[in-house]
Coordinates of C-alpha atoms in Angstrom, one line a residue:
M224 CA -13.5 -75.8 -78.1
L225 CA -13.0 -72.1 -78.7
C226 CA -13.7 -71.3 -75.1
G227 CA -11.1 -73.7 -74.0
M228 CA -8.6 -72.1 -76.3
A229 CA -9.4 -68.6 -75.1
L230 CA -8.9 -69.6 -71.5
A231 CA -5.6 -71.4 -72.3
M232 CA -4.4 -68.3 -74.1
I233 CA -5.1 -66.1 -71.1
G234 CA -2.7 -68.0 -68.9
C235 CA 0.2 -68.4 -71.4
R236 CA -1.2 -67.9 -74.8
D237 CA 1.7 -68.2 -77.3
S238 CA 3.6 -71.0 -75.5
L239 CA 0.4 -73.1 -75.2
I240 CA -0.3 -72.6 -78.9
R241 CA 3.2 -73.7 -79.8
R242 CA 3.0 -76.9 -77.6
N243 CA -0.3 -77.8 -79.3
E244 CA 0.4 -76.5 -82.7
G245 CA -0.6 -79.9 -84.3
Q246 CA -4.2 -79.5 -83.1
I247 CA -6.9 -78.7 -85.7
V248 CA -9.0 -75.7 -84.9
A249 CA -11.4 -75.8 -87.9
K250 CA -11.8 -77.7 -91.1
V251 CA -13.7 -77.0 -94.3
G252 CA -13.5 -79.7 -96.8
D253 CA -9.8 -80.4 -97.3
A254 CA -8.8 -77.0 -95.9
V255 CA -7.5 -77.1 -92.3
L256 CA -6.8 -74.3 -89.8
M257 CA -4.2 -75.4 -87.3
R258 CA -3.7 -74.0 -83.8
S259 CA -0.2 -73.0 -85.0
D260 CA -1.9 -70.6 -87.5
L261 CA -3.2 -68.6 -84.5
V262 CA 0.2 -67.6 -83.2
G263 CA 0.0 -64.2 -84.9
I264 CA -3.2 -63.2 -83.0
D265 CA -2.2 -60.8 -80.3
M266 CA -4.3 -61.3 -77.1
T267 CA -1.8 -60.2 -74.5
E268 CA -4.0 -57.4 -73.2
V269 CA -7.5 -58.7 -73.6
S270 CA -9.8 -60.5 -71.2
A271 CA -10.9 -64.1 -71.5
E272 CA -14.3 -63.0 -72.8
D273 CA -12.7 -60.7 -75.4
S274 CA -10.2 -63.4 -76.3
L275 CA -13.1 -65.8 -77.1
K276 CA -14.8 -63.2 -79.2
L277 CA -11.6 -62.5 -81.1
L278 CA -11.0 -66.2 -81.8
E279 CA -14.6 -66.8 -82.8
A280 CA -14.4 -63.8 -85.3
Y281 CA -11.1 -65.0 -86.7
V282 CA -12.3 -68.7 -87.1
N283 CA -15.6 -67.7 -88.6
S284 CA -13.9 -65.3 -91.1
W285 CA -11.5 -68.1 -92.1
I286 CA -14.4 -70.5 -92.6
R287 CA -16.3 -68.1 -94.8
K288 CA -13.2 -67.4 -96.9
Q289 CA -12.7 -71.2 -97.4
L290 CA -16.3 -71.7 -98.3
K291 CA -16.2 -68.9 -100.9
L292 CA -12.9 -70.2 -102.2
Q293 CA -14.1 -73.7 -102.7
E294 CA -17.4 -72.5 -104.2
A295 CA -15.4 -70.2 -106.6
E296 CA -13.3 -73.2 -107.8
K297 CA -16.4 -75.2 -108.6
V298 CA -18.4 -72.3 -110.2
L299 CA -15.5 -70.9 -112.2
E300 CA -14.3 -74.3 -113.4
K301 CA -17.9 -75.1 -114.6
S302 CA -18.0 -71.8 -116.4
G303 CA -14.8 -72.6 -118.4
Y304 CA -12.4 -70.5 -116.4
D305 CA -8.8 -71.9 -116.2
I306 CA -8.1 -71.2 -112.6
E307 CA -4.5 -72.3 -112.8
A308 CA -3.8 -70.0 -115.8
M309 CA -5.5 -67.1 -113.9
V310 CA -3.3 -67.8 -110.9
A311 CA -0.2 -68.0 -113.1
D312 CA -1.0 -64.8 -114.9
Y313 CA -1.6 -63.0 -111.6
R314 CA 1.7 -64.4 -110.2
M315 CA 3.6 -63.3 -113.3
S316 CA 2.0 -59.8 -113.2
L317 CA 2.7 -59.4 -109.5
M318 CA 6.3 -60.4 -109.8
I319 CA 6.9 -58.2 -112.9
N320 CA 5.3 -55.2 -111.1
Q321 CA 7.5 -55.8 -108.1
L322 CA 10.5 -55.9 -110.3
D323 CA 9.5 -52.7 -112.0
Q324 CA 9.1 -51.0 -108.7
Y325 CA 12.5 -52.4 -107.6
F326 CA 14.3 -50.7 -110.5
V327 CA 12.3 -47.5 -110.3
E328 CA 13.1 -47.0 -106.6
R329 CA 16.8 -47.5 -107.3
R330 CA 17.3 -45.8 -110.6
L331 CA 14.7 -43.0 -110.9
D332 CA 15.9 -39.4 -110.6
T333 CA 13.2 -38.0 -108.3
L334 CA 14.7 -34.5 -108.3
L335 CA 12.1 -32.2 -109.9
T336 CA 13.1 -28.5 -109.9
D337 CA 10.6 -25.7 -110.2
E338 CA 12.3 -24.9 -113.5
S339 CA 11.7 -28.4 -114.9
I340 CA 8.1 -28.3 -113.9
E341 CA 7.5 -24.9 -115.4
T342 CA 9.3 -25.9 -118.6
Y343 CA 7.0 -28.9 -119.0
Y344 CA 3.9 -26.8 -118.2
E345 CA 4.8 -24.2 -120.8
R346 CA 5.3 -26.8 -123.5
H347 CA 2.1 -28.6 -122.7
K348 CA -0.4 -25.9 -121.7
S349 CA -3.1 -27.2 -124.0
E350 CA -3.1 -30.5 -122.0
F351 CA -4.4 -28.7 -118.9
P352 CA -7.9 -27.3 -119.6
L353 CA -10.1 -26.5 -116.7
E354 CA -13.2 -28.5 -116.3
R355 CA -14.8 -25.9 -114.0
A356 CA -14.2 -22.2 -113.3
I357 CA -11.9 -21.4 -110.4
V358 CA -11.4 -18.2 -108.5
K359 CA -9.4 -16.4 -105.8
G360 CA -11.3 -13.9 -103.7
R361 CA -12.9 -13.1 -100.4
I362 CA -16.3 -12.7 -98.8
V363 CA -17.3 -10.7 -95.7
Q364 CA -20.6 -11.5 -94.0
V365 CA -22.1 -8.4 -92.4
P366 CA -25.2 -8.7 -90.2
N367 CA -28.1 -6.4 -91.1
S368 CA -27.8 -4.9 -87.6
Y369 CA -24.3 -3.6 -88.3
R370 CA -24.5 0.2 -88.6
Q371 CA -21.7 0.9 -91.0
P372 CA -21.9 -1.6 -93.9
L373 CA -20.8 1.0 -96.5
R374 CA -17.7 1.7 -94.5
I375 CA -16.8 -2.0 -94.8
K376 CA -17.5 -2.0 -98.5
E377 CA -15.4 1.2 -99.0
L378 CA -12.4 -0.2 -97.2
M379 CA -12.7 -3.6 -98.9
A380 CA -12.5 -1.9 -102.3
S381 CA -9.4 0.2 -101.5
Q382 CA -6.1 -0.7 -102.9
R383 CA -4.2 1.1 -100.1
S384 CA -2.4 -1.2 -97.7
D385 CA -3.3 0.9 -94.7
R386 CA -7.0 0.8 -95.6
Q387 CA -6.8 -3.0 -96.1
K388 CA -5.4 -3.3 -92.6
D389 CA -8.2 -1.1 -91.3
F390 CA -10.7 -3.4 -93.1
V391 CA -9.3 -6.6 -91.5
D392 CA -9.1 -4.9 -88.1
I393 CA -12.7 -3.8 -88.2
C394 CA -13.8 -7.3 -89.3
E395 CA -11.9 -8.8 -86.4
K396 CA -13.1 -6.2 -83.8
N397 CA -16.8 -6.6 -84.8
R398 CA -16.6 -10.3 -85.3
L399 CA -17.6 -10.0 -89.0
K400 CA -17.1 -13.3 -90.8
L401 CA -14.3 -12.8 -93.3
T402 CA -13.5 -15.7 -95.6
E403 CA -10.4 -15.3 -97.7
F404 CA -9.5 -17.6 -100.6
D405 CA -5.9 -16.6 -101.5
Y406 CA -5.6 -19.9 -103.3
W407 CA -7.5 -21.3 -106.3
I408 CA -10.9 -22.7 -105.4
D409 CA -13.7 -24.1 -107.5
Y410 CA -16.2 -21.3 -108.3
G411 CA -19.0 -23.5 -107.2
E412 CA -17.4 -24.0 -103.8
F413 CA -16.8 -20.2 -103.5
L414 CA -20.5 -19.6 -104.3
S415 CA -21.6 -22.1 -101.7
C416 CA -20.6 -19.5 -99.1
L417 CA -23.2 -17.2 -100.5
P418 CA -27.1 -17.1 -100.6
V419 CA -27.2 -18.2 -104.2
V420 CA -30.1 -19.7 -106.1
R421 CA -29.6 -23.2 -107.2
D422 CA -29.0 -23.8 -110.9
K423 CA -28.6 -20.1 -111.6
D424 CA -25.6 -19.0 -113.7
Y425 CA -23.4 -16.5 -111.8
D426 CA -20.7 -16.1 -114.5
E427 CA -21.5 -12.4 -114.6
M428 CA -19.9 -12.0 -111.2
L429 CA -16.5 -13.1 -112.6
V430 CA -15.0 -9.6 -112.5
V431 CA -11.7 -8.8 -110.9
G432 CA -11.6 -6.3 -108.1
K433 CA -15.2 -5.1 -108.1
I434 CA -17.1 -5.3 -104.8
Q435 CA -20.3 -7.1 -105.4
E436 CA -23.2 -7.7 -103.0
M437 CA -25.8 -10.3 -102.0
S438 CA -28.1 -10.5 -99.1
D439 CA -30.5 -12.7 -97.2
A440 CA -32.9 -12.2 -94.3
E441 CA -30.1 -11.7 -91.8
N442 CA -26.9 -10.6 -93.6
R443 CA -25.3 -8.7 -96.4
Y444 CA -22.4 -10.3 -98.2
F445 CA -19.7 -8.2 -99.8
I446 CA -17.8 -10.2 -102.5
Q447 CA -14.5 -9.5 -104.1
I448 CA -13.0 -11.7 -106.8
N449 CA -9.2 -11.1 -107.1
D450 CA -8.6 -13.5 -110.0
F451 CA -10.4 -16.2 -112.0
R452 CA -10.2 -18.7 -114.8
R453 CA -13.2 -19.8 -116.8
R454 CA -14.0 -23.4 -117.8
G455 CA -11.8 -24.4 -120.7
D456 CA -9.0 -21.9 -119.7
T457 CA -5.6 -23.3 -118.9
V458 CA -5.1 -24.5 -115.4
P459 CA -2.8 -22.0 -113.6
L460 CA 0.7 -23.3 -113.0
E461 CA 0.5 -23.1 -109.2
K462 CA -2.6 -25.4 -109.3
A463 CA -1.1 -27.6 -112.0
K464 CA 2.2 -28.3 -110.3
D465 CA 1.2 -31.5 -108.6
M466 CA -0.3 -32.8 -111.9
V467 CA 2.9 -31.9 -113.8
R468 CA 5.1 -33.4 -111.1
Q469 CA 3.2 -36.7 -111.3
I470 CA 3.3 -36.7 -115.1
I471 CA 7.1 -36.2 -115.1
Y472 CA 7.5 -38.9 -112.5
N473 CA 5.4 -41.4 -114.5
R474 CA 7.3 -40.6 -117.7
R475 CA 10.7 -41.0 -116.0
S476 CA 9.5 -44.3 -114.4
R477 CA 8.5 -45.6 -117.9
E478 CA 11.9 -44.7 -119.2
V479 CA 13.7 -46.5 -116.3
I480 CA 11.6 -49.6 -117.0
K481 CA 12.1 -49.4 -120.7
N482 CA 15.9 -49.1 -120.3
Y483 CA 16.3 -52.0 -118.0
E484 CA 14.0 -54.1 -120.2
D485 CA 16.2 -53.3 -123.2
S486 CA 19.3 -54.2 -121.2
L487 CA 17.8 -57.5 -120.1
Y488 CA 16.9 -58.3 -123.7
K489 CA 20.3 -57.3 -125.0
A490 CA 22.1 -59.5 -122.4
A491 CA 19.9 -62.4 -123.2
E492 CA 20.5 -62.0 -126.9
N493 CA 24.3 -61.9 -126.4
A494 CA 24.1 -65.0 -124.2
G495 CA 22.1 -66.8 -126.8
S496 CA 19.3 -67.6 -124.4
I497 CA 16.6 -66.3 -126.7
T498 CA 15.1 -68.5 -129.4
I499 CA 12.5 -67.2 -131.8
N500 CA 10.8 -69.6 -134.2
I501 CA 8.0 -68.0 -136.2
N502 CA 6.5 -70.0 -139.0
N503 CA 5.8 -67.5 -141.7
N504 CA 3.7 -70.0 -143.6
Q505 CA 1.0 -70.1 -141.1

């Protein structure tokens, strides 16, 4: 049957489906899949063979879902679950969530200035502790065959802009791998660029500005940490901005929802459509 349907769809798929929409494609218990249910399947650019495969996959998926649904009804009802109540609760939650989103989208002030973010951050710093150390810094990988490693180290340590330019130029000219982290990165990720020993503590390397060195069989690594925060320190503002922005957004969303809930409640009270009858003797 599926093969016939696939061939029919190749000639004039959608129109044939509509003319035969009363035909049953598959049935599982009382559940029925009609040919009209297949109108949404796009087969305009597939071969007859691919059409058949697509239809078979769709029908088999539908059958499996119906079997699971019917089995779920039997098993859950025997276990004491009130399916109708579960569906009603889900429907109510879905509708309320959609209503909340409707009001939030229309009434929420989404303008968040840098000043408002910074103000919130300063007032709630204690709420942003770091779970792991973070750093800014750079690493240059120098092959052991390179003849002037100390020149690289000297230029890297200099605070003069002209020498920093010379340092970058030499790295580029000699194809020395320079990795710069001018943004906050987990210290563990920073260390993963180096020949470190697993499970060893490298907290002693958390020193600003100092050129430190590691090596392996093929390379020397010059390391410079430009800034760092230890575990438990406050997350820097530039790294916390997205978190703060989300917190403020969520807070404003709750305020919008609370305000319209209050307005609905007040309007219903004024209209006399709320009745409360609590028996205090129970």
